[in-house]
mmCIF file of C-alpha atoms and ligand atoms in Angstrom:
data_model
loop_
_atom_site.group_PDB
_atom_site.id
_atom_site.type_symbol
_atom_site.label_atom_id
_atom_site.label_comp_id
_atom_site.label_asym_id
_atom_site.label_seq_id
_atom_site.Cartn_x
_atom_site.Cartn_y
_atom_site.Cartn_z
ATOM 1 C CA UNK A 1 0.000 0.000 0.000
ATOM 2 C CA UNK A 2 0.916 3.695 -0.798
ATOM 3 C CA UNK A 3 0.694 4.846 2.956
ATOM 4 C CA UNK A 4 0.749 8.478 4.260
ATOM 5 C CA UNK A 5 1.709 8.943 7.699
ATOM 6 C CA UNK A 6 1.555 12.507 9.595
ATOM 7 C CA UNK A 7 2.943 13.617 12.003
ATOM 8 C CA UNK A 8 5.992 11.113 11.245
ATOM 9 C CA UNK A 9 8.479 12.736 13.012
ATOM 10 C CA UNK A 10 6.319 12.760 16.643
ATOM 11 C CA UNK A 11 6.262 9.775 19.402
ATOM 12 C CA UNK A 12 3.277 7.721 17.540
ATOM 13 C CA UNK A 13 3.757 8.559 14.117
ATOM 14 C CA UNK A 14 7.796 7.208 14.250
ATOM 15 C CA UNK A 15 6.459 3.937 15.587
ATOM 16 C CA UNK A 16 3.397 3.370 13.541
ATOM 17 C CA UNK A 17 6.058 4.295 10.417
ATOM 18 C CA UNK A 18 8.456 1.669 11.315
ATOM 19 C CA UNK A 19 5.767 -1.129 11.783
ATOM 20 C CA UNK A 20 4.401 -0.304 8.492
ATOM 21 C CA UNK A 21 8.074 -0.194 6.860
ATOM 22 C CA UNK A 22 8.512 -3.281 8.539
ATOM 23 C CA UNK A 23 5.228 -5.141 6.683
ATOM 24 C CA UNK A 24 6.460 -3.751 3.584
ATOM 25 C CA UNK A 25 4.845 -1.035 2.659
ATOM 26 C CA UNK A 26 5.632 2.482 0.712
ATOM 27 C CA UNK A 27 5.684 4.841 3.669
ATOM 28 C CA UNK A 28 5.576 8.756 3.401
ATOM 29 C CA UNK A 29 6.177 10.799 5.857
ATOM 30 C CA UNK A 30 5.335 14.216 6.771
ATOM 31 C CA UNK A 31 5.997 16.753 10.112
ATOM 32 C CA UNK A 32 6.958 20.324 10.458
ATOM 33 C CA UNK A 33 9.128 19.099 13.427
ATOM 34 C CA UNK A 34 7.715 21.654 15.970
ATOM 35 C CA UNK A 35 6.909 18.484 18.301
ATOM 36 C CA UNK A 36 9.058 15.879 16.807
ATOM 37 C CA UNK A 37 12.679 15.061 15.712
ATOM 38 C CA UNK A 38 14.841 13.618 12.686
ATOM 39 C CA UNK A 39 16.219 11.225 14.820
ATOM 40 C CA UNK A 40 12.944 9.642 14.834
ATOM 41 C CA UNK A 41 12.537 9.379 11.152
ATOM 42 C CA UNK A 42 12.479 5.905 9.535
ATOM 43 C CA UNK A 43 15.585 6.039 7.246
ATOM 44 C CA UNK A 44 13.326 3.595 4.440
ATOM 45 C CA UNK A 45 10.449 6.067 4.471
ATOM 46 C CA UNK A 46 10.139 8.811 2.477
ATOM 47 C CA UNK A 47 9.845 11.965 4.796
ATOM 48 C CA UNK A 48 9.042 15.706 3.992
ATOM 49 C CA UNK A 49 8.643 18.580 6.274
ATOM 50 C CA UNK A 50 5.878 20.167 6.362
ATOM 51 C CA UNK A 51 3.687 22.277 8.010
ATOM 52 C CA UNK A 52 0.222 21.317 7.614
ATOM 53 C CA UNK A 53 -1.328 24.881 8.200
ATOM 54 C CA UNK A 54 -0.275 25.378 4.759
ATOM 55 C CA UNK A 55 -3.171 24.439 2.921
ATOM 56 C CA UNK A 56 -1.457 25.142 -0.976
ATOM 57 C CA UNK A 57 1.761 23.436 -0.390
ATOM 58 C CA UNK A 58 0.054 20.623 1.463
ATOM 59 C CA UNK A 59 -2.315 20.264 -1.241
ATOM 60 C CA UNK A 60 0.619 19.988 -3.468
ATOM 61 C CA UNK A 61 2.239 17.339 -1.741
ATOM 62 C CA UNK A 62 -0.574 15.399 -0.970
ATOM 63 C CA UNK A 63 -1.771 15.052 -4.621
ATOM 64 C CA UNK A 64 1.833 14.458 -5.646
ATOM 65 C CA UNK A 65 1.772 11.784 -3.719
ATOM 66 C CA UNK A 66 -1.434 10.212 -4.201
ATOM 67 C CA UNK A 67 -1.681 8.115 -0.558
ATOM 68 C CA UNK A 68 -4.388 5.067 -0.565
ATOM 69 C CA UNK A 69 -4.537 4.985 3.131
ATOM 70 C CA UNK A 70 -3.699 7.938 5.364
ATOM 71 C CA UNK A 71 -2.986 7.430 9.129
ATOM 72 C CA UNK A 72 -3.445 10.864 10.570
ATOM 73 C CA UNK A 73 -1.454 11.642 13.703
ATOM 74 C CA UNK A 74 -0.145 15.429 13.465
ATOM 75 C CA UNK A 75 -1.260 17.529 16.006
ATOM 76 C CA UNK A 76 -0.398 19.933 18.906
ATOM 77 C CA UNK A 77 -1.629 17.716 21.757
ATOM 78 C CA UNK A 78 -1.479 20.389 24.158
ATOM 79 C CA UNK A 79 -4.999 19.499 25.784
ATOM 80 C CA UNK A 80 -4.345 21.535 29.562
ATOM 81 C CA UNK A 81 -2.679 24.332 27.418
ATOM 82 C CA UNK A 82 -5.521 24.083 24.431
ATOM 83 C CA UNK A 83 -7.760 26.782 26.805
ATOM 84 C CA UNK A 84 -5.021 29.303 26.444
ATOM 85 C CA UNK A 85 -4.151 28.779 22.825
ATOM 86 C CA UNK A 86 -7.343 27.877 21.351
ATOM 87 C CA UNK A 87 -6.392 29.327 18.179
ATOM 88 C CA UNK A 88 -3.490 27.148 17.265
ATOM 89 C CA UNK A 89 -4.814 24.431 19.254
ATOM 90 C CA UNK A 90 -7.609 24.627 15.991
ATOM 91 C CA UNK A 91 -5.511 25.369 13.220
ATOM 92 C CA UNK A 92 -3.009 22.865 14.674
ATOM 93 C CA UNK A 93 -5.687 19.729 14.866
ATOM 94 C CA UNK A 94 -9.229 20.661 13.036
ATOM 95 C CA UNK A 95 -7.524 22.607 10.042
ATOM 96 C CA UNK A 96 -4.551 20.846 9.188
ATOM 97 C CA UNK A 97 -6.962 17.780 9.322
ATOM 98 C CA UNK A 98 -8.725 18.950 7.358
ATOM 99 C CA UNK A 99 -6.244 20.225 4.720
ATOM 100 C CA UNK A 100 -4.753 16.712 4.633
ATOM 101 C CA UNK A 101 -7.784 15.470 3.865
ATOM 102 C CA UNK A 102 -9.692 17.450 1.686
ATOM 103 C CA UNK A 103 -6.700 17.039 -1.091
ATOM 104 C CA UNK A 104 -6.924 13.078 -0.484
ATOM 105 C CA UNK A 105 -10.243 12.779 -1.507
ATOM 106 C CA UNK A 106 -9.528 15.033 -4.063
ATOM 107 C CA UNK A 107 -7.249 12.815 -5.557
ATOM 108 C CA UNK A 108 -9.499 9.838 -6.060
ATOM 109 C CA UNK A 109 -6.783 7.384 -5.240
ATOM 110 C CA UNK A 110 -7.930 7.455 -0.783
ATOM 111 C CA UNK A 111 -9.140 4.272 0.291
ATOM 112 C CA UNK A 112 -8.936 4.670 3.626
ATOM 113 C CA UNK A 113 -8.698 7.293 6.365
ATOM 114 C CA UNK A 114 -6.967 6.234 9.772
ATOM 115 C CA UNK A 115 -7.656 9.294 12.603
ATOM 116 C CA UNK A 116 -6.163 9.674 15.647
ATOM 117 C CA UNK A 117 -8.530 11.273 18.063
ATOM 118 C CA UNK A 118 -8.426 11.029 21.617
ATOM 119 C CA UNK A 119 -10.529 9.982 24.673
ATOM 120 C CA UNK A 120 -11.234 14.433 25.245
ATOM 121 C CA UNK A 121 -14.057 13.602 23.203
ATOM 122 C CA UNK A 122 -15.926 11.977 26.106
ATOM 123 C CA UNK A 123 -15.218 14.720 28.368
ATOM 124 C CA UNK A 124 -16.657 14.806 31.827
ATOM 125 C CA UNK A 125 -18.458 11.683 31.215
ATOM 126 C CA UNK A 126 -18.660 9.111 33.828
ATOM 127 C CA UNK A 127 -16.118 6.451 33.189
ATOM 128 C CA UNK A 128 -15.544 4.077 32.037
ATOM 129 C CA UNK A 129 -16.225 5.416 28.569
ATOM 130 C CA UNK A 130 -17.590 3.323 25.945
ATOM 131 C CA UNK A 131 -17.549 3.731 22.295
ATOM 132 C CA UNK A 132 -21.356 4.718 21.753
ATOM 133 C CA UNK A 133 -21.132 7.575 24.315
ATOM 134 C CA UNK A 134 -21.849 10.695 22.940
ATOM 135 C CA UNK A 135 -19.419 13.278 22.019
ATOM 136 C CA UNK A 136 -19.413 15.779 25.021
ATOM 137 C CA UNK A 137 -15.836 17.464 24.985
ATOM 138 C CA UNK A 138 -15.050 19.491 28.434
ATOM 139 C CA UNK A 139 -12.148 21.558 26.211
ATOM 140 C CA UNK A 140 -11.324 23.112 23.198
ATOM 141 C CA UNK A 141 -8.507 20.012 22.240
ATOM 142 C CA UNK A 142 -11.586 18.117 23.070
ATOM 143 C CA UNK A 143 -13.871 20.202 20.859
ATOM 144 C CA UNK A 144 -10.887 19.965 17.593
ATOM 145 C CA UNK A 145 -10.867 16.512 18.049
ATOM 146 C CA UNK A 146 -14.731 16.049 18.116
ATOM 147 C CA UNK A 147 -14.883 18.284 14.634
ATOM 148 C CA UNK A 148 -12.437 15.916 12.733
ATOM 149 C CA UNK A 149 -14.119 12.687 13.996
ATOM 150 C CA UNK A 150 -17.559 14.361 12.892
ATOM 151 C CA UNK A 151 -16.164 15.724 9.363
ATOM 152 C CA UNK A 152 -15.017 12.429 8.669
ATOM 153 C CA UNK A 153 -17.857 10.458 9.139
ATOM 154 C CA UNK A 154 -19.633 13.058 7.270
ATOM 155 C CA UNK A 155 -17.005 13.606 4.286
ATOM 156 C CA UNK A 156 -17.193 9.876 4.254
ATOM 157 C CA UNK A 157 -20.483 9.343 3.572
ATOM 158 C CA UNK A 158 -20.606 12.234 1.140
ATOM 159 C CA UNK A 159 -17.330 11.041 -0.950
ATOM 160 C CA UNK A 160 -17.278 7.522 -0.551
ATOM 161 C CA UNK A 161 -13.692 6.668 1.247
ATOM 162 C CA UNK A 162 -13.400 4.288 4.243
ATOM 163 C CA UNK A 163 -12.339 5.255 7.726
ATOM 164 C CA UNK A 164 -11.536 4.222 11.243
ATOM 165 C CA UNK A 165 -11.202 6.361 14.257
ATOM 166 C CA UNK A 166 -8.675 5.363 16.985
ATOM 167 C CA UNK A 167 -8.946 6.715 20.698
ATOM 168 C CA UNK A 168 -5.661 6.401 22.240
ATOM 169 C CA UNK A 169 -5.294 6.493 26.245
ATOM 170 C CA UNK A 170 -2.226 8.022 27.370
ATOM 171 C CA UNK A 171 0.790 6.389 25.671
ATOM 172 C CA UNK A 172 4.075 6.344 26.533
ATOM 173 C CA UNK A 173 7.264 4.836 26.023
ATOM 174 C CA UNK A 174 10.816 6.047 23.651
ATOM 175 C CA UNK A 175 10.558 8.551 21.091
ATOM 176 C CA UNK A 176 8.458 10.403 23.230
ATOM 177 C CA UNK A 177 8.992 14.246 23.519
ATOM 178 C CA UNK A 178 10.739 14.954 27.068
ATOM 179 C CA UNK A 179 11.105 18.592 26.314
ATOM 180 C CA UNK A 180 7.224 19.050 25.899
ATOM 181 C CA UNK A 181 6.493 20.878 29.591
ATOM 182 C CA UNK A 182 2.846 21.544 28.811
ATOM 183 C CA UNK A 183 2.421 17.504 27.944
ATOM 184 C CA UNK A 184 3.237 13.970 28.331
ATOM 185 C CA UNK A 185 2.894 13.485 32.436
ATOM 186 C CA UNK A 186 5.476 10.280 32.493
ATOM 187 C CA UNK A 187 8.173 12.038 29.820
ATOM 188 C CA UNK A 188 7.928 15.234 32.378
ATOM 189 C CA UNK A 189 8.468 13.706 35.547
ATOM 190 C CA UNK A 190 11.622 11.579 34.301
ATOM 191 C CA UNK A 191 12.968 14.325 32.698
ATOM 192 C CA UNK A 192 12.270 16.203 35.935
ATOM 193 C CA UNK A 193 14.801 13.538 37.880
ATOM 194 C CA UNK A 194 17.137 13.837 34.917
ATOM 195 C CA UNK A 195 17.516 16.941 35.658
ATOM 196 C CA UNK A 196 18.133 16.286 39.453
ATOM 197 C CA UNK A 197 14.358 18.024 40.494
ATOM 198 C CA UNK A 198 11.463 16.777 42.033
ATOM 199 C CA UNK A 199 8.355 17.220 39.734
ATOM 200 C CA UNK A 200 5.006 18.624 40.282
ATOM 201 C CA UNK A 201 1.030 16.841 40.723
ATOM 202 C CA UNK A 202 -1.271 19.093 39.976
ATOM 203 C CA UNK A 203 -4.281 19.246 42.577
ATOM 204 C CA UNK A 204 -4.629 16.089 45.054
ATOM 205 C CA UNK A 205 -2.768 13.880 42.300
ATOM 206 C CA UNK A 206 -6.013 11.544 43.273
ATOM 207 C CA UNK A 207 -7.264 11.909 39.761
ATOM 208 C CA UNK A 208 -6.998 9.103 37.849
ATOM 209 C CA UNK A 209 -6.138 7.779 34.015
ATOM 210 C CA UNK A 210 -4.777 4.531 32.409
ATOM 211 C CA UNK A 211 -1.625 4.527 30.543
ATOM 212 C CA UNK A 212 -0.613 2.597 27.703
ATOM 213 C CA UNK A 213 2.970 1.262 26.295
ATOM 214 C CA UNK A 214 3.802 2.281 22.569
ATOM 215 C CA UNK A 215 4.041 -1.448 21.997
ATOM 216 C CA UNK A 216 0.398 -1.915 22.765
ATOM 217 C CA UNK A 217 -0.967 0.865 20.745
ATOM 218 C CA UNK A 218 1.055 0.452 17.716
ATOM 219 C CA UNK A 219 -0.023 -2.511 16.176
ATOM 220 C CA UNK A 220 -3.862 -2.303 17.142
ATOM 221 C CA UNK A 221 -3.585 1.601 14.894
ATOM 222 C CA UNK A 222 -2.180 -0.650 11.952
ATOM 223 C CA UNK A 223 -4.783 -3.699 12.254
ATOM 224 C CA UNK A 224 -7.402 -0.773 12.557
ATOM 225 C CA UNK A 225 -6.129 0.966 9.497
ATOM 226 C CA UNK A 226 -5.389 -2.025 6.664
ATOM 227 C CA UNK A 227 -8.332 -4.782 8.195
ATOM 228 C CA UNK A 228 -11.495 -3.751 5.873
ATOM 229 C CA UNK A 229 -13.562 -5.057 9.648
ATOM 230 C CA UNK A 230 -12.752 -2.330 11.282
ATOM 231 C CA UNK A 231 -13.838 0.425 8.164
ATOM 232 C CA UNK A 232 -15.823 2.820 9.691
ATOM 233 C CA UNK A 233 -15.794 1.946 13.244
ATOM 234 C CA UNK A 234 -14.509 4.047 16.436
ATOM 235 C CA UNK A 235 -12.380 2.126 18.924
ATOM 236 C CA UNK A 236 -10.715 3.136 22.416
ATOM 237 C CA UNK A 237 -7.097 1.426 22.804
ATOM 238 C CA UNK A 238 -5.603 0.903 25.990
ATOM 239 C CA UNK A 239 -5.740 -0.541 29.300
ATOM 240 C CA UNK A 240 -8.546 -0.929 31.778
ATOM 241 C CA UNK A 241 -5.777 -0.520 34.525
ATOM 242 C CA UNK A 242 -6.383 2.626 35.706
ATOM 243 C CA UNK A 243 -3.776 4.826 38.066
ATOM 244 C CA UNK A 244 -3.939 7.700 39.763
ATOM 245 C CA UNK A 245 -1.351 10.136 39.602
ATOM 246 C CA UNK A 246 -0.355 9.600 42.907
ATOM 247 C CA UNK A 247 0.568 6.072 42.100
ATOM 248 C CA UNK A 248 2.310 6.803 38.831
ATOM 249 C CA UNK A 249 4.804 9.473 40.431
ATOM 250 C CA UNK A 250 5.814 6.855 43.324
ATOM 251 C CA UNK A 251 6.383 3.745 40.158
ATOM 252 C CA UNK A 252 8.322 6.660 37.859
ATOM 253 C CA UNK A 253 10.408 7.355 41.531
ATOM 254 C CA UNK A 254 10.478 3.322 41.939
ATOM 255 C CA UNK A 255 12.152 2.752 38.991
ATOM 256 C CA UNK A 256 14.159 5.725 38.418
ATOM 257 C CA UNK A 257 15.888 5.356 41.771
ATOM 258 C CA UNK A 258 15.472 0.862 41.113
ATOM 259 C CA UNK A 259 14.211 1.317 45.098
ATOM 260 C CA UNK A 260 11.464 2.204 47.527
ATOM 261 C CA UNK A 261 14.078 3.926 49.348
ATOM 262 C CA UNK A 262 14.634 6.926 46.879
ATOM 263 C CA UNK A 263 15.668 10.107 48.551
ATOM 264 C CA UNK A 264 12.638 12.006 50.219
ATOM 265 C CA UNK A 265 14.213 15.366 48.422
ATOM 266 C CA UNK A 266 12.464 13.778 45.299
ATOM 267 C CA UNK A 267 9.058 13.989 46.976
ATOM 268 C CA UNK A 268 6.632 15.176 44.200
ATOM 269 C CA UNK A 269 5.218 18.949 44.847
ATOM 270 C CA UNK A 270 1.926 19.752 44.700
ATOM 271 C CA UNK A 271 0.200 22.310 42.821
ATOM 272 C CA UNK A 272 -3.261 23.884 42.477
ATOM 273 C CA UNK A 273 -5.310 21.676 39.984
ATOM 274 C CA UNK A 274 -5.493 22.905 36.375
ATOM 275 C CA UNK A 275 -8.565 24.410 35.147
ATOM 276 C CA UNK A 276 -11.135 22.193 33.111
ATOM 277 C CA UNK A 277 -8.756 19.186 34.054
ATOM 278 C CA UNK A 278 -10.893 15.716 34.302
ATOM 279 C CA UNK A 279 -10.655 14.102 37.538
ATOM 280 C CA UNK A 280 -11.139 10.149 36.140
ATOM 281 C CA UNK A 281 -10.674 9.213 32.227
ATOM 282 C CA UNK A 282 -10.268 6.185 31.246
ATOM 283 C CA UNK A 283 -12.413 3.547 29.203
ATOM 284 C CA UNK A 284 -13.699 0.157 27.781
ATOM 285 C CA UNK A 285 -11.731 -1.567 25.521
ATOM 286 C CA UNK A 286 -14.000 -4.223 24.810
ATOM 287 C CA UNK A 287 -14.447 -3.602 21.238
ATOM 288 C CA UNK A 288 -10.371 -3.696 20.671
ATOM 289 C CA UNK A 289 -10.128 -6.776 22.025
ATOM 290 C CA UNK A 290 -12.931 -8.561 20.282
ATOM 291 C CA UNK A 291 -12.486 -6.926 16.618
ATOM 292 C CA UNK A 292 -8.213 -6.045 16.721
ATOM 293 C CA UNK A 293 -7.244 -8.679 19.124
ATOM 294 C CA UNK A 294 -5.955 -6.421 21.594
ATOM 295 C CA UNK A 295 -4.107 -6.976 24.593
ATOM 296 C CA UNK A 296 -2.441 -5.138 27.329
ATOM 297 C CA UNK A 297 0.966 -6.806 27.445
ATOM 298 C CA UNK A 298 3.453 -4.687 28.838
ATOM 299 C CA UNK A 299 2.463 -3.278 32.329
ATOM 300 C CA UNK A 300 2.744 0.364 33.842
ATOM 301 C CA UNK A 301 6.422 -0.123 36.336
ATOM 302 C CA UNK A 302 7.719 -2.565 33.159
ATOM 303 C CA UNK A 303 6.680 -0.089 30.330
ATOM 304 C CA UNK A 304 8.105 3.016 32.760
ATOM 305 C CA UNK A 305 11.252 1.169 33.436
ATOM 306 C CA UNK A 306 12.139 0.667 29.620
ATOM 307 C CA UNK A 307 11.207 4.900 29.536
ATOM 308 C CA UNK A 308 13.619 5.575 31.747
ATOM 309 C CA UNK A 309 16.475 3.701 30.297
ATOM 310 C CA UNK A 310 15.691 5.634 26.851
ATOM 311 C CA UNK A 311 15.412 8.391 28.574
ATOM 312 C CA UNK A 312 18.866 8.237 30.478
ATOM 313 C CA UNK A 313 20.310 7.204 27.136
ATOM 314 C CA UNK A 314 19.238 10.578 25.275
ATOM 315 C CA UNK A 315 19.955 12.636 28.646
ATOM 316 C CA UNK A 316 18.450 15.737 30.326
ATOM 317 C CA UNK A 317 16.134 17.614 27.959
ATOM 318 C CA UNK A 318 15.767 21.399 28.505
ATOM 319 C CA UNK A 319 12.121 22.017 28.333
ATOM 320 C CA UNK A 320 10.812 24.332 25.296
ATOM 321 C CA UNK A 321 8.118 26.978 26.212
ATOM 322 C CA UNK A 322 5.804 28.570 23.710
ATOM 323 C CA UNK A 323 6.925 32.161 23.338
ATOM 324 C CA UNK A 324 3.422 33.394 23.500
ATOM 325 C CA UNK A 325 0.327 32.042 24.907
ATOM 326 C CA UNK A 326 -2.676 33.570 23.371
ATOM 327 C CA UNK A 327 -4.257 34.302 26.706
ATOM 328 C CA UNK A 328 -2.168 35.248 29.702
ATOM 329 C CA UNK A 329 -3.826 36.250 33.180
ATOM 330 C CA UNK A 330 -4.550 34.854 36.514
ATOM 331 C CA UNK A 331 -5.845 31.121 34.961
ATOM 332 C CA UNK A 332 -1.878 30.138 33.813
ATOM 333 C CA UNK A 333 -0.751 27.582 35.585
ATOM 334 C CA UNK A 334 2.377 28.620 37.690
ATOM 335 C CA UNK A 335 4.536 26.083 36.259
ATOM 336 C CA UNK A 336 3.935 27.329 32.549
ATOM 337 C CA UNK A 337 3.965 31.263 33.703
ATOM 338 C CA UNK A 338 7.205 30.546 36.001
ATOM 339 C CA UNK A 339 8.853 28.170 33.959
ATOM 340 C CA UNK A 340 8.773 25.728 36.879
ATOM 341 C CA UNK A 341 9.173 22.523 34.649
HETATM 342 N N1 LIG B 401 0.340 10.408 23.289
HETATM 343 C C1 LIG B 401 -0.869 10.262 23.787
HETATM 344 O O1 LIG B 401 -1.034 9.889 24.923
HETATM 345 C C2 LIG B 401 -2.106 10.517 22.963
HETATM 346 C C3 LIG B 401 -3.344 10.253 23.506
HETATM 347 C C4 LIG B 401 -4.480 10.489 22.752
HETATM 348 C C5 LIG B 401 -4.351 10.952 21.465
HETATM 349 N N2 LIG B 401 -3.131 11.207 20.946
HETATM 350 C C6 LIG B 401 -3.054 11.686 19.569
HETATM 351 O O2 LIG B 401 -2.109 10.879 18.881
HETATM 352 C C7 LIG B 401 -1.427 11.641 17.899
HETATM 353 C C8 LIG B 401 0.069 11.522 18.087
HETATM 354 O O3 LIG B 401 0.418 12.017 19.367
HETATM 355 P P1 LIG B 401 1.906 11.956 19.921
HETATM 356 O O4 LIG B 401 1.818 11.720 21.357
HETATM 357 O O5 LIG B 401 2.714 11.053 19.077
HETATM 358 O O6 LIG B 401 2.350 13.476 19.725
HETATM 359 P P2 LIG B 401 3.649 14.113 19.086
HETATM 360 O O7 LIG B 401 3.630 15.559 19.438
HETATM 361 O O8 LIG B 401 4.858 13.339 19.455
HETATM 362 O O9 LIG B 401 3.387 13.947 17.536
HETATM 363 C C9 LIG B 401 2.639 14.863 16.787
HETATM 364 C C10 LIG B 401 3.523 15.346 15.646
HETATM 365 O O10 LIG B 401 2.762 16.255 14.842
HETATM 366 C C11 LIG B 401 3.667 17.236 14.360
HETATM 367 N N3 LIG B 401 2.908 18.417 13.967
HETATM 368 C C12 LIG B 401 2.237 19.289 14.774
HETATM 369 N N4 LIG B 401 1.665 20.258 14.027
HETATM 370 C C13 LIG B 401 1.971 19.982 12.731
HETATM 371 C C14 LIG B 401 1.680 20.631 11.512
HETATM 372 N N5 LIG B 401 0.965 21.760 11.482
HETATM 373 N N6 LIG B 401 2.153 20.086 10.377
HETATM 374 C C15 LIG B 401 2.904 18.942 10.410
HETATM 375 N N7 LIG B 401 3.210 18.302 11.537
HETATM 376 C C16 LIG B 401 2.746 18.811 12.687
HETATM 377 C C17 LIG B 401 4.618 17.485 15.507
HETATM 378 O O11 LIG B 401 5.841 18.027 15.095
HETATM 379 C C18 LIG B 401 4.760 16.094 16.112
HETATM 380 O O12 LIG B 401 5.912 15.446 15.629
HETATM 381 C C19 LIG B 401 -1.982 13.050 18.044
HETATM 382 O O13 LIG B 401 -3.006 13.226 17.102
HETATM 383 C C20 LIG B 401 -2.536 13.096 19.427
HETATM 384 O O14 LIG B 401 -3.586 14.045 19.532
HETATM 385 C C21 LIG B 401 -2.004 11.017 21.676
#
């Protein structure tokens, strides 16, 4: 298959590449690198840079290359900053979408869509959430992720391409952006102790999500994409484990330190809680397991333990701030506004 892959360069995208190198495939690649590296590009793909905002010279590309099945993944993630830069949060997820996809069909040569969306969608549901539960996002990450699951189903209907919509939990695991201080709790707090720092929990630290190794989220996005079962169908993919943040700081100290006895200097600070923040997300994952055969394999202290030996291997990352949030007052969290991270 003639397989485009966004986002290429990011955590996700660089695996899901190199499985589908690996199964043979002709693998393009696109990122504008503002959230992922080179070093992370498959050397047998073919890779561009890009920035998807640009809707002429992504049309260009896109009907240059002519992709049968695109697996979206480019995005700015950002979902606790997405309230104070709404606008790129849009232009970033909804818009580049929908730039990507809009020359695809064009085209005539998509087969299939692959989107990554995201459990935001369910918002401030009560978990666990399940597949049929309405779309009822809490934030404006939330709300971008919501339009592109919508448009497709609707562009879909109207042009006649397949699709399947993947709702990741939180993954984790190497390639993962450590530098990334409004995102990615696990990649924070070891790059935190890289760094010789405690981190900081946000609020209580009781609330709770389930977190998922790379190498159980990989393979389930590439049965979802190439198995004609799963056209048109939505599926959550992660564990039913759930973990509060609490727990996860004390297994990142646990294996950081390889004891129980780490130095109480480490001792996670607390913060006020962030604003529009869930307290419990996590969901079924029934419909994985009976359609893609998934299977939670690698568990939470074994999956944070390979992390941290990446991690060490790379070194101490010096968090990047945005220059400019789009709204700055009293909401900010202190960590963002003081450069805390
Ligand atoms: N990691 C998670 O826990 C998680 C959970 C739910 C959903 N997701 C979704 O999965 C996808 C991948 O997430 P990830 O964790 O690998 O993030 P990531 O930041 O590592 O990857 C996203 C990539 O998109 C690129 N990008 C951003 N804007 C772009 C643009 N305008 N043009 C081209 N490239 C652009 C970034 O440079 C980055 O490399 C995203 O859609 C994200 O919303 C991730």
């Amino acid at each position: 298959m003639r397989i485009l892959v966004t986002g290429a360069a990011g955590f996700m995208g660089s695996h899901l590449v190199d499985a589908l190198v690996a199964a043979g495939h002709e693998v393009h690649g696109v990122d504008d690198l503002s959230g992922g590296y080179m070093r992370n590009v498959n050397p047998k793909s073919h890779f561009a840079k890009l920035d998807l905002r640009e809707r002429a010279a992504t049309a260009e590309y896109v009907g240059r290359v002519r992709p049968e099945v695109v697996f979206h993944l480019a995005a700015d993630a950002t979902e606790g900053r997405s309230q104070f830069t709404p606008v790129q949060c849009t232009e970033r997820n909804y818009l580049a979408y929908l730039n990507t996809l809009v020359p695809a069909i064009r085209t005539g040569a998509l087969k299939k869509m692959v989107l990554t969306s995201s459990m935001s969608v369910y918002g401030a549901q009560k978990p666990p959430f399940s597949e049929e539960m309405p779309r009822l996002p809490e934030d404006v990450y939330g709300i971008s992720k919501a339009a592109m699951e919508r448009s497709t189903e609707i562009l879909s209907e109207v042009h006649g391409f397949e699709y399947a919509i993947i709702r990741p939990h939180n993954v984790y695991g190497p390639q993962q952006n450590l530098a990334d201080p409004y995102r990615n709790v696990i990649g924070i707090f070891i790059n935190r102790l890289l760094n010789g720092k405690p981190f900081f929990i946000y609020g209580d630290g009781e609330q709770k999500r389930a977190f998922s190794y790379i190498d159980d989220f990989t393979p389930y996005i590439v049965k979802a994409g190439l198995n004609d079962s799963a056209n048109g169908e939505i599926f959550n993919i992660g564990p039913v484990e759930e973990t509060s943040i609490n727990r996860l700081g004390q297994v990142v100290l646990e294996q950081f330190f390889k004891t129980r006895d780490w130095d109480k200097k480490f001792a996670p600070k607390h913060l006020p809680p962030r604003p529009k923040e869930v307290k419990e997300a996590f969901c079924t994952v029934g419909k994985a397991e009976r359609m893609l055969g998934y299977k939670t394999t690698v568990h939470l202290e074994e999956g944070v333990g390979r992390m941290i030996e990446w991690a060490r291997a790379i070194g101490p990352q010096k968090p990047v701030y945005l220059d400019d949030l789009e709204i700055v007052n009293g909401q900010v969290p202190s960590t963002w506004k003081e450069k805390l991270i």
